[in-house]
PDB file of C-alpha atoms and ligand atoms in Angstrom:
ATOM      1  CA  MET A   1     -31.690  76.949  21.070  1.00  0.00           C
ATOM      2  CA  VAL A   2     -28.717  74.348  22.248  1.00  0.00           C
ATOM      3  CA  ALA A   3     -30.977  72.887  25.317  1.00  0.00           C
ATOM      4  CA  GLU A   4     -33.950  72.349  23.325  1.00  0.00           C
ATOM      5  CA  THR A   5     -32.215  70.700  21.171  1.00  0.00           C
ATOM      6  CA  VAL A   6     -30.903  68.066  23.966  1.00  0.00           C
ATOM      7  CA  ALA A   7     -34.592  68.332  25.717  1.00  0.00           C
ATOM      8  CA  ILE A   8     -36.512  66.407  22.398  1.00  0.00           C
ATOM      9  CA  ALA A   9     -32.451  63.809  21.683  1.00  0.00           C
ATOM     10  CA  VAL A  10     -33.326  62.607  25.130  1.00  0.00           C
ATOM     11  CA  TRP A  11     -37.321  62.497  25.521  1.00  0.00           C
ATOM     12  CA  ALA A  12     -37.448  60.925  21.476  1.00  0.00           C
ATOM     13  CA  MET A  13     -34.847  59.179  22.297  1.00  0.00           C
ATOM     14  CA  LEU A  14     -35.937  57.223  26.136  1.00  0.00           C
ATOM     15  CA  PRO A  15     -37.634  54.476  24.587  1.00  0.00           C
ATOM     16  CA  ALA A  16     -34.805  53.121  23.138  1.00  0.00           C
ATOM     17  CA  TYR A  17     -32.694  53.649  25.829  1.00  0.00           C
ATOM     18  CA  VAL A  18     -34.428  51.769  28.572  1.00  0.00           C
ATOM     19  CA  PRO A  19     -34.818  48.499  27.679  1.00  0.00           C
ATOM     20  CA  ASN A  20     -31.284  47.449  27.804  1.00  0.00           C
ATOM     21  CA  ASN A  21     -30.883  48.811  31.227  1.00  0.00           C
ATOM     22  CA  VAL A  22     -34.595  46.657  31.723  1.00  0.00           C
ATOM     23  CA  ALA A  23     -33.418  43.891  30.156  1.00  0.00           C
ATOM     24  CA  VAL A  24     -30.973  43.836  32.620  1.00  0.00           C
ATOM     25  CA  LEU A  25     -32.562  42.910  34.912  1.00  0.00           C
ATOM     26  CA  ALA A  26     -35.430  41.085  33.993  1.00  0.00           C
ATOM     27  CA  GLY A  27     -32.626  38.739  32.310  1.00  0.00           C
ATOM     28  CA  GLY A  28     -31.976  35.422  32.350  1.00  0.00           C
ATOM     29  CA  GLY A  29     -34.234  31.735  31.717  1.00  0.00           C
ATOM     30  CA  ARG A  30     -33.166  30.447  27.997  1.00  0.00           C
ATOM     31  CA  PRO A  31     -30.908  32.758  25.963  1.00  0.00           C
ATOM     32  CA  ILE A  32     -32.489  32.991  22.314  1.00  0.00           C
ATOM     33  CA  ASP A  33     -29.838  30.517  21.115  1.00  0.00           C
ATOM     34  CA  GLY A  34     -30.625  27.875  22.355  1.00  0.00           C
ATOM     35  CA  GLY A  35     -27.639  27.432  23.191  1.00  0.00           C
ATOM     36  CA  ARG A  36     -26.255  26.966  19.604  1.00  0.00           C
ATOM     37  CA  THR A  37     -24.003  26.816  18.699  1.00  0.00           C
ATOM     38  CA  LEU A  38     -22.855  28.771  14.776  1.00  0.00           C
ATOM     39  CA  ASP A  39     -20.671  25.714  13.193  1.00  0.00           C
ATOM     40  CA  LYS A  40     -23.132  22.766  14.505  1.00  0.00           C
ATOM     41  CA  LEU A  41     -26.516  25.166  12.108  1.00  0.00           C
ATOM     42  CA  THR A  42     -24.164  25.322   8.868  1.00  0.00           C
ATOM     43  CA  ASP A  43     -22.261  21.487   8.686  1.00  0.00           C
ATOM     44  CA  GLU A  44     -24.326  20.126   6.459  1.00  0.00           C
ATOM     45  CA  ASP A  45     -23.797  23.133   3.764  1.00  0.00           C
ATOM     46  CA  GLY A  46     -20.256  21.241   5.018  1.00  0.00           C
ATOM     47  CA  VAL A  47     -19.138  24.984   5.348  1.00  0.00           C
ATOM     48  CA  LEU A  48     -17.373  25.772   9.555  1.00  0.00           C
ATOM     49  CA  TYR A  49     -17.657  29.470  10.458  1.00  0.00           C
ATOM     50  CA  ASP A  50     -16.674  28.604  13.683  1.00  0.00           C
ATOM     51  CA  GLU A  51     -16.912  27.369  17.069  1.00  0.00           C
ATOM     52  CA  ASN A  52     -18.758  30.658  19.303  1.00  0.00           C
ATOM     53  CA  ARG A  53     -22.238  30.534  19.913  1.00  0.00           C
ATOM     54  CA  ILE A  54     -24.629  31.869  18.328  1.00  0.00           C
ATOM     55  CA  LEU A  55     -25.261  35.292  20.432  1.00  0.00           C
ATOM     56  CA  GLY A  56     -24.561  33.105  24.626  1.00  0.00           C
ATOM     57  CA  ASP A  57     -26.098  33.239  27.488  1.00  0.00           C
ATOM     58  CA  GLY A  58     -26.142  37.164  27.744  1.00  0.00           C
ATOM     59  CA  LYS A  59     -29.749  37.524  25.115  1.00  0.00           C
ATOM     60  CA  THR A  60     -33.107  35.521  26.626  1.00  0.00           C
ATOM     61  CA  TRP A  61     -36.150  35.144  26.052  1.00  0.00           C
ATOM     62  CA  ARG A  62     -37.178  36.962  28.629  1.00  0.00           C
ATOM     63  CA  GLY A  63     -34.770  39.610  28.748  1.00  0.00           C
ATOM     64  CA  THR A  64     -35.679  40.572  25.180  1.00  0.00           C
ATOM     65  CA  ALA A  65     -39.269  40.901  25.924  1.00  0.00           C
ATOM     66  CA  PHE A  66     -38.998  43.348  29.381  1.00  0.00           C
ATOM     67  CA  GLY A  67     -36.829  45.768  27.816  1.00  0.00           C
ATOM     68  CA  THR A  68     -38.729  46.063  24.651  1.00  0.00           C
ATOM     69  CA  ALA A  69     -42.725  46.215  26.959  1.00  0.00           C
ATOM     70  CA  ALA A  70     -40.809  48.817  29.271  1.00  0.00           C
ATOM     71  CA  GLY A  71     -38.743  51.345  26.680  1.00  0.00           C
ATOM     72  CA  VAL A  72     -43.436  50.675  24.638  1.00  0.00           C
ATOM     73  CA  VAL A  73     -44.538  51.868  28.177  1.00  0.00           C
ATOM     74  CA  LEU A  74     -42.676  54.672  29.252  1.00  0.00           C
ATOM     75  CA  ALA A  75     -42.756  55.827  25.728  1.00  0.00           C
ATOM     76  CA  LEU A  76     -47.079  55.311  25.997  1.00  0.00           C
ATOM     77  CA  LEU A  77     -46.046  57.284  29.312  1.00  0.00           C
ATOM     78  CA  LEU A  78     -44.181  60.183  28.290  1.00  0.00           C
ATOM     79  CA  ASN A  79     -47.453  60.833  25.280  1.00  0.00           C
ATOM     80  CA  GLN A  80     -49.552  61.261  28.884  1.00  0.00           C
ATOM     81  CA  LEU A  81     -46.761  63.968  29.990  1.00  0.00           C
ATOM     82  CA  GLN A  82     -46.963  65.276  26.469  1.00  0.00           C
ATOM     83  CA  PRO A  83     -49.084  67.810  26.776  1.00  0.00           C
ATOM     84  CA  PHE A  84     -48.309  69.365  29.783  1.00  0.00           C
ATOM     85  CA  VAL A  85     -44.199  70.103  28.740  1.00  0.00           C
ATOM     86  CA  ALA A  86     -44.918  70.861  24.804  1.00  0.00           C
ATOM     87  CA  GLY A  87     -45.567  74.547  25.436  1.00  0.00           C
ATOM     88  CA  THR A  88     -42.103  75.109  26.701  1.00  0.00           C
ATOM     89  CA  VAL A  89     -39.866  72.338  25.013  1.00  0.00           C
ATOM     90  CA  GLY A  90     -41.204  70.693  21.824  1.00  0.00           C
ATOM     91  CA  VAL A  91     -40.546  67.129  22.543  1.00  0.00           C
ATOM     92  CA  PRO A  92     -43.552  64.640  20.302  1.00  0.00           C
ATOM     93  CA  GLN A  93     -46.152  62.381  20.738  1.00  0.00           C
ATOM     94  CA  PHE A  94     -44.873  59.036  20.107  1.00  0.00           C
ATOM     95  CA  PRO A  95     -47.399  56.999  17.157  1.00  0.00           C
ATOM     96  CA  ILE A  96     -46.809  53.367  19.050  1.00  0.00           C
ATOM     97  CA  ALA A  97     -45.588  52.146  15.683  1.00  0.00           C
ATOM     98  CA  ALA A  98     -42.234  54.450  16.369  1.00  0.00           C
ATOM     99  CA  ALA A  99     -42.617  53.396  20.188  1.00  0.00           C
ATOM    100  CA  VAL A 100     -41.720  49.523  19.650  1.00  0.00           C
ATOM    101  CA  ALA A 101     -39.528  50.692  16.676  1.00  0.00           C
ATOM    102  CA  LEU A 102     -37.651  52.872  18.981  1.00  0.00           C
ATOM    103  CA  ALA A 103     -37.590  49.551  22.118  1.00  0.00           C
ATOM    104  CA  PHE A 104     -37.746  47.021  20.143  1.00  0.00           C
ATOM    105  CA  GLY A 105     -35.343  48.055  17.668  1.00  0.00           C
ATOM    106  CA  ALA A 106     -32.891  48.800  20.707  1.00  0.00           C
ATOM    107  CA  MET A 107     -32.592  45.279  21.733  1.00  0.00           C
ATOM    108  CA  LEU A 108     -32.117  44.027  17.980  1.00  0.00           C
ATOM    109  CA  GLY A 109     -29.190  46.280  18.139  1.00  0.00           C
ATOM    110  CA  ASP A 110     -27.640  45.083  21.030  1.00  0.00           C
ATOM    111  CA  ILE A 111     -28.617  41.896  20.185  1.00  0.00           C
ATOM    112  CA  LEU A 112     -26.928  41.520  16.799  1.00  0.00           C
ATOM    113  CA  ALA A 113     -23.698  43.461  18.274  1.00  0.00           C
ATOM    114  CA  SER A 114     -23.472  40.200  20.545  1.00  0.00           C
ATOM    115  CA  PHE A 115     -23.327  37.817  17.078  1.00  0.00           C
ATOM    116  CA  LEU A 116     -20.884  40.307  15.677  1.00  0.00           C
ATOM    117  CA  LYS A 117     -18.929  40.018  19.435  1.00  0.00           C
ATOM    118  CA  ARG A 118     -18.504  35.510  18.829  1.00  0.00           C
ATOM    119  CA  ARG A 119     -18.013  36.201  15.799  1.00  0.00           C
ATOM    120  CA  THR A 120     -15.332  37.757  16.537  1.00  0.00           C
ATOM    121  CA  GLY A 121     -13.663  36.084  19.575  1.00  0.00           C
ATOM    122  CA  ARG A 122     -15.414  37.484  21.739  1.00  0.00           C
ATOM    123  CA  GLN A 123     -17.092  36.171  24.626  1.00  0.00           C
ATOM    124  CA  ARG A 124     -19.550  36.733  26.613  1.00  0.00           C
ATOM    125  CA  GLY A 125     -19.027  40.113  28.784  1.00  0.00           C
ATOM    126  CA  ALA A 126     -16.270  41.363  26.193  1.00  0.00           C
ATOM    127  CA  ALA A 127     -16.499  44.913  25.304  1.00  0.00           C
ATOM    128  CA  PHE A 128     -16.002  46.149  22.394  1.00  0.00           C
ATOM    129  CA  PRO A 129     -15.589  50.478  22.268  1.00  0.00           C
ATOM    130  CA  GLY A 130     -18.122  52.026  20.237  1.00  0.00           C
ATOM    131  CA  VAL A 131     -20.321  49.148  18.944  1.00  0.00           C
ATOM    132  CA  ASP A 132     -21.406  48.737  22.662  1.00  0.00           C
ATOM    133  CA  GLN A 133     -22.303  52.509  22.824  1.00  0.00           C
ATOM    134  CA  LEU A 134     -23.861  52.946  19.110  1.00  0.00           C
ATOM    135  CA  ASP A 135     -25.442  49.678  18.637  1.00  0.00           C
ATOM    136  CA  PHE A 136     -28.757  50.295  20.078  1.00  0.00           C
ATOM    137  CA  VAL A 137     -28.097  53.525  18.861  1.00  0.00           C
ATOM    138  CA  ILE A 138     -28.343  53.332  15.221  1.00  0.00           C
ATOM    139  CA  VAL A 139     -30.691  50.092  14.734  1.00  0.00           C
ATOM    140  CA  SER A 140     -33.855  51.596  17.081  1.00  0.00           C
ATOM    141  CA  LEU A 141     -33.587  54.609  13.623  1.00  0.00           C
ATOM    142  CA  ALA A 142     -33.291  52.630  11.050  1.00  0.00           C
ATOM    143  CA  LEU A 143     -36.359  51.239  12.190  1.00  0.00           C
ATOM    144  CA  THR A 144     -37.779  54.214  13.091  1.00  0.00           C
ATOM    145  CA  ALA A 145     -37.320  55.585  10.664  1.00  0.00           C
ATOM    146  CA  ILE A 146     -38.275  52.428   8.099  1.00  0.00           C
ATOM    147  CA  VAL A 147     -41.485  52.039  10.246  1.00  0.00           C
ATOM    148  CA  ALA A 148     -42.531  55.285  11.302  1.00  0.00           C
ATOM    149  CA  THR A 149     -41.758  57.647   7.983  1.00  0.00           C
ATOM    150  CA  GLY A 150     -43.102  60.255   8.403  1.00  0.00           C
ATOM    151  CA  TRP A 151     -42.475  60.911  12.213  1.00  0.00           C
ATOM    152  CA  PHE A 152     -38.816  60.286  12.614  1.00  0.00           C
ATOM    153  CA  LEU A 153     -39.020  63.188   9.404  1.00  0.00           C
ATOM    154  CA  ALA A 154     -39.936  65.620  11.871  1.00  0.00           C
ATOM    155  CA  THR A 155     -39.185  65.126  15.606  1.00  0.00           C
ATOM    156  CA  PHE A 156     -34.752  63.337  14.492  1.00  0.00           C
ATOM    157  CA  THR A 157     -33.723  67.136  12.469  1.00  0.00           C
ATOM    158  CA  LEU A 158     -30.366  67.000  11.687  1.00  0.00           C
ATOM    159  CA  PRO A 159     -29.345  68.870  14.903  1.00  0.00           C
ATOM    160  CA  VAL A 160     -31.242  66.900  17.237  1.00  0.00           C
ATOM    161  CA  LEU A 161     -29.757  64.045  15.339  1.00  0.00           C
ATOM    162  CA  VAL A 162     -26.433  65.105  15.893  1.00  0.00           C
ATOM    163  CA  ALA A 163     -27.147  65.814  20.050  1.00  0.00           C
ATOM    164  CA  ILE A 164     -28.494  61.539  19.550  1.00  0.00           C
ATOM    165  CA  PHE A 165     -25.364  60.889  18.840  1.00  0.00           C
ATOM    166  CA  VAL A 166     -22.682  62.419  21.139  1.00  0.00           C
ATOM    167  CA  LEU A 167     -24.738  62.377  24.415  1.00  0.00           C
ATOM    168  CA  THR A 168     -25.434  58.819  23.580  1.00  0.00           C
ATOM    169  CA  PRO A 169     -21.614  57.126  24.147  1.00  0.00           C
ATOM    170  CA  VAL A 170     -21.517  59.372  27.553  1.00  0.00           C
ATOM    171  CA  LEU A 171     -25.339  58.452  28.400  1.00  0.00           C
ATOM    172  CA  HIS A 172     -24.523  54.485  28.297  1.00  0.00           C
ATOM    173  CA  VAL A 173     -21.646  54.522  30.245  1.00  0.00           C
ATOM    174  CA  SER A 174     -22.388  56.281  32.496  1.00  0.00           C
ATOM    175  CA  THR A 175     -26.046  54.198  32.692  1.00  0.00           C
ATOM    176  CA  ASN A 176     -23.530  51.104  31.945  1.00  0.00           C
ATOM    177  CA  GLY A 177     -20.637  51.901  35.362  1.00  0.00           C
ATOM    178  CA  LEU A 178     -23.939  53.368  37.913  1.00  0.00           C
ATOM    179  CA  ALA A 179     -25.439  49.599  37.115  1.00  0.00           C
ATOM    180  CA  TYR A 180     -21.922  48.396  38.027  1.00  0.00           C
ATOM    181  CA  ALA A 181     -21.229  49.831  41.019  1.00  0.00           C
ATOM    182  CA  PHE A 182     -24.054  48.812  41.926  1.00  0.00           C
ATOM    183  CA  GLY A 183     -23.626  45.511  42.004  1.00  0.00           C
ATOM    184  CA  LEU A 184     -26.407  45.127  39.176  1.00  0.00           C
ATOM    185  CA  LYS A 185     -24.345  43.930  35.668  1.00  0.00           C
ATOM    186  CA  ASP A 186     -20.905  42.225  35.842  1.00  0.00           C
ATOM    187  CA  GLU A 187     -18.350  44.684  33.939  1.00  0.00           C
ATOM    188  CA  PRO A 188     -19.034  48.408  33.744  1.00  0.00           C
ATOM    189  CA  TRP A 189     -19.816  48.978  30.139  1.00  0.00           C
TER     190      TRP A 189
HETATM  191  N1  CTP B   1     -29.856  40.472  28.305  1.00  0.00           N
HETATM  192  C1  CTP B   1     -30.882  40.335  28.726  1.00  0.00           C
HETATM  193  N2  CTP B   1     -31.805  39.829  27.203  1.00  0.00           N
HETATM  194  C2  CTP B   1     -30.751  41.352  26.622  1.00  0.00           C
HETATM  195  C3  CTP B   1     -29.414  41.618  26.290  1.00  0.00           C
HETATM  196  C4  CTP B   1     -29.208  41.378  27.712  1.00  0.00           C
HETATM  197  O1  CTP B   1     -31.211  39.252  29.192  1.00  0.00           O
HETATM  198  N3  CTP B   1     -31.534  40.512  24.723  1.00  0.00           N
HETATM  199  C5  CTP B   1     -29.390  40.428  30.146  1.00  0.00           C
HETATM  200  C6  CTP B   1     -28.187  39.127  30.277  1.00  0.00           C
HETATM  201  O2  CTP B   1     -28.890  38.644  32.008  1.00  0.00           O
HETATM  202  C7  CTP B   1     -27.378  40.461  30.515  1.00  0.00           C
HETATM  203  C8  CTP B   1     -27.406  41.502  30.854  1.00  0.00           C
HETATM  204  O3  CTP B   1     -28.289  41.433  30.562  1.00  0.00           O
HETATM  205  O4  CTP B   1     -25.892  39.349  31.063  1.00  0.00           O
HETATM  206  C9  CTP B   1     -26.262  42.119  30.451  1.00  0.00           C
HETATM  207  O5  CTP B   1     -26.775  42.760  29.239  1.00  0.00           O
HETATM  208  P1  CTP B   1     -25.190  43.182  28.211  1.00  0.00           P
HETATM  209  O6  CTP B   1     -23.928  43.717  28.257  1.00  0.00           O
HETATM  210  O7  CTP B   1     -25.837  43.486  26.819  1.00  0.00           O
HETATM  211  O8  CTP B   1     -24.979  41.612  27.706  1.00  0.00           O
HETATM  212  P2  CTP B   1     -23.316  40.521  28.528  1.00  0.00           P
HETATM  213  O9  CTP B   1     -23.736  39.675  28.674  1.00  0.00           O
HETATM  214  O10 CTP B   1     -21.955  41.364  27.944  1.00  0.00           O
HETATM  215  O11 CTP B   1     -24.006  39.667  27.109  1.00  0.00           O
HETATM  216  P3  CTP B   1     -22.291  40.122  26.165  1.00  0.00           P
HETATM  217  O12 CTP B   1     -21.533  40.172  25.712  1.00  0.00           O
HETATM  218  O13 CTP B   1     -23.751  39.219  24.517  1.00  0.00           O
HETATM  219  O14 CTP B   1     -23.108  41.173  25.481  1.00  0.00           O
HETATM  220  K1    K B   2     -24.718  45.285  25.313  1.00  0.00           K
HETATM  221 MG1   MG B   3     -22.156  42.936  28.758  1.00  0.00          MG
END
């Protein structure tokens, strides 16, 4: 059933969808890269990459911590709801390792994308089409596959994975568009 596949895809990915949005609300304070640029780290070896920030001011410790925590808390809440839903739709329980990997992996994917953006000369807030929409999905799934392999294989069947890769960009574009419209975000991506 398409509806059931979509329901499982959204349910299983909710702990990865929420962190980036919570980071937008909770962000601020010390940037993870401490304001450093990449060249200063590599000067001693005589290897000069570029003079751009390692990650930039858009990736903060506070945003990352609150975002990850929110994803994990949401997974635990969904675990409480799951018995009431599972009779109708076969949504899964989240083992704690999967909850952490989905939430932290989403933040890590976004951080790695910022690293790539800075290396390709994109300033903070610049769009990176494709990467912006899928960075967090790819890394959260990869991390979950590593730390909760059995759960990953049981949950993310091929149809569920297809649904995730089709739905996520749509959800990402609409969520960020809304956040921008409400003045919560500086750019609509
Ligand atoms: N944010 C944060 N910590 C993170 C991710 C996001 O504090 N790990 C906050 C920042 O305030 C950031 C905002 O959420 O400005 C929007 O996130 P995002 O669009 O990912 O960052 P950008 O500012 O656009 O920076 P970049 O170009 O590096 O993506
Ligand atoms: K981003
Ligand atoms: Mg942005």
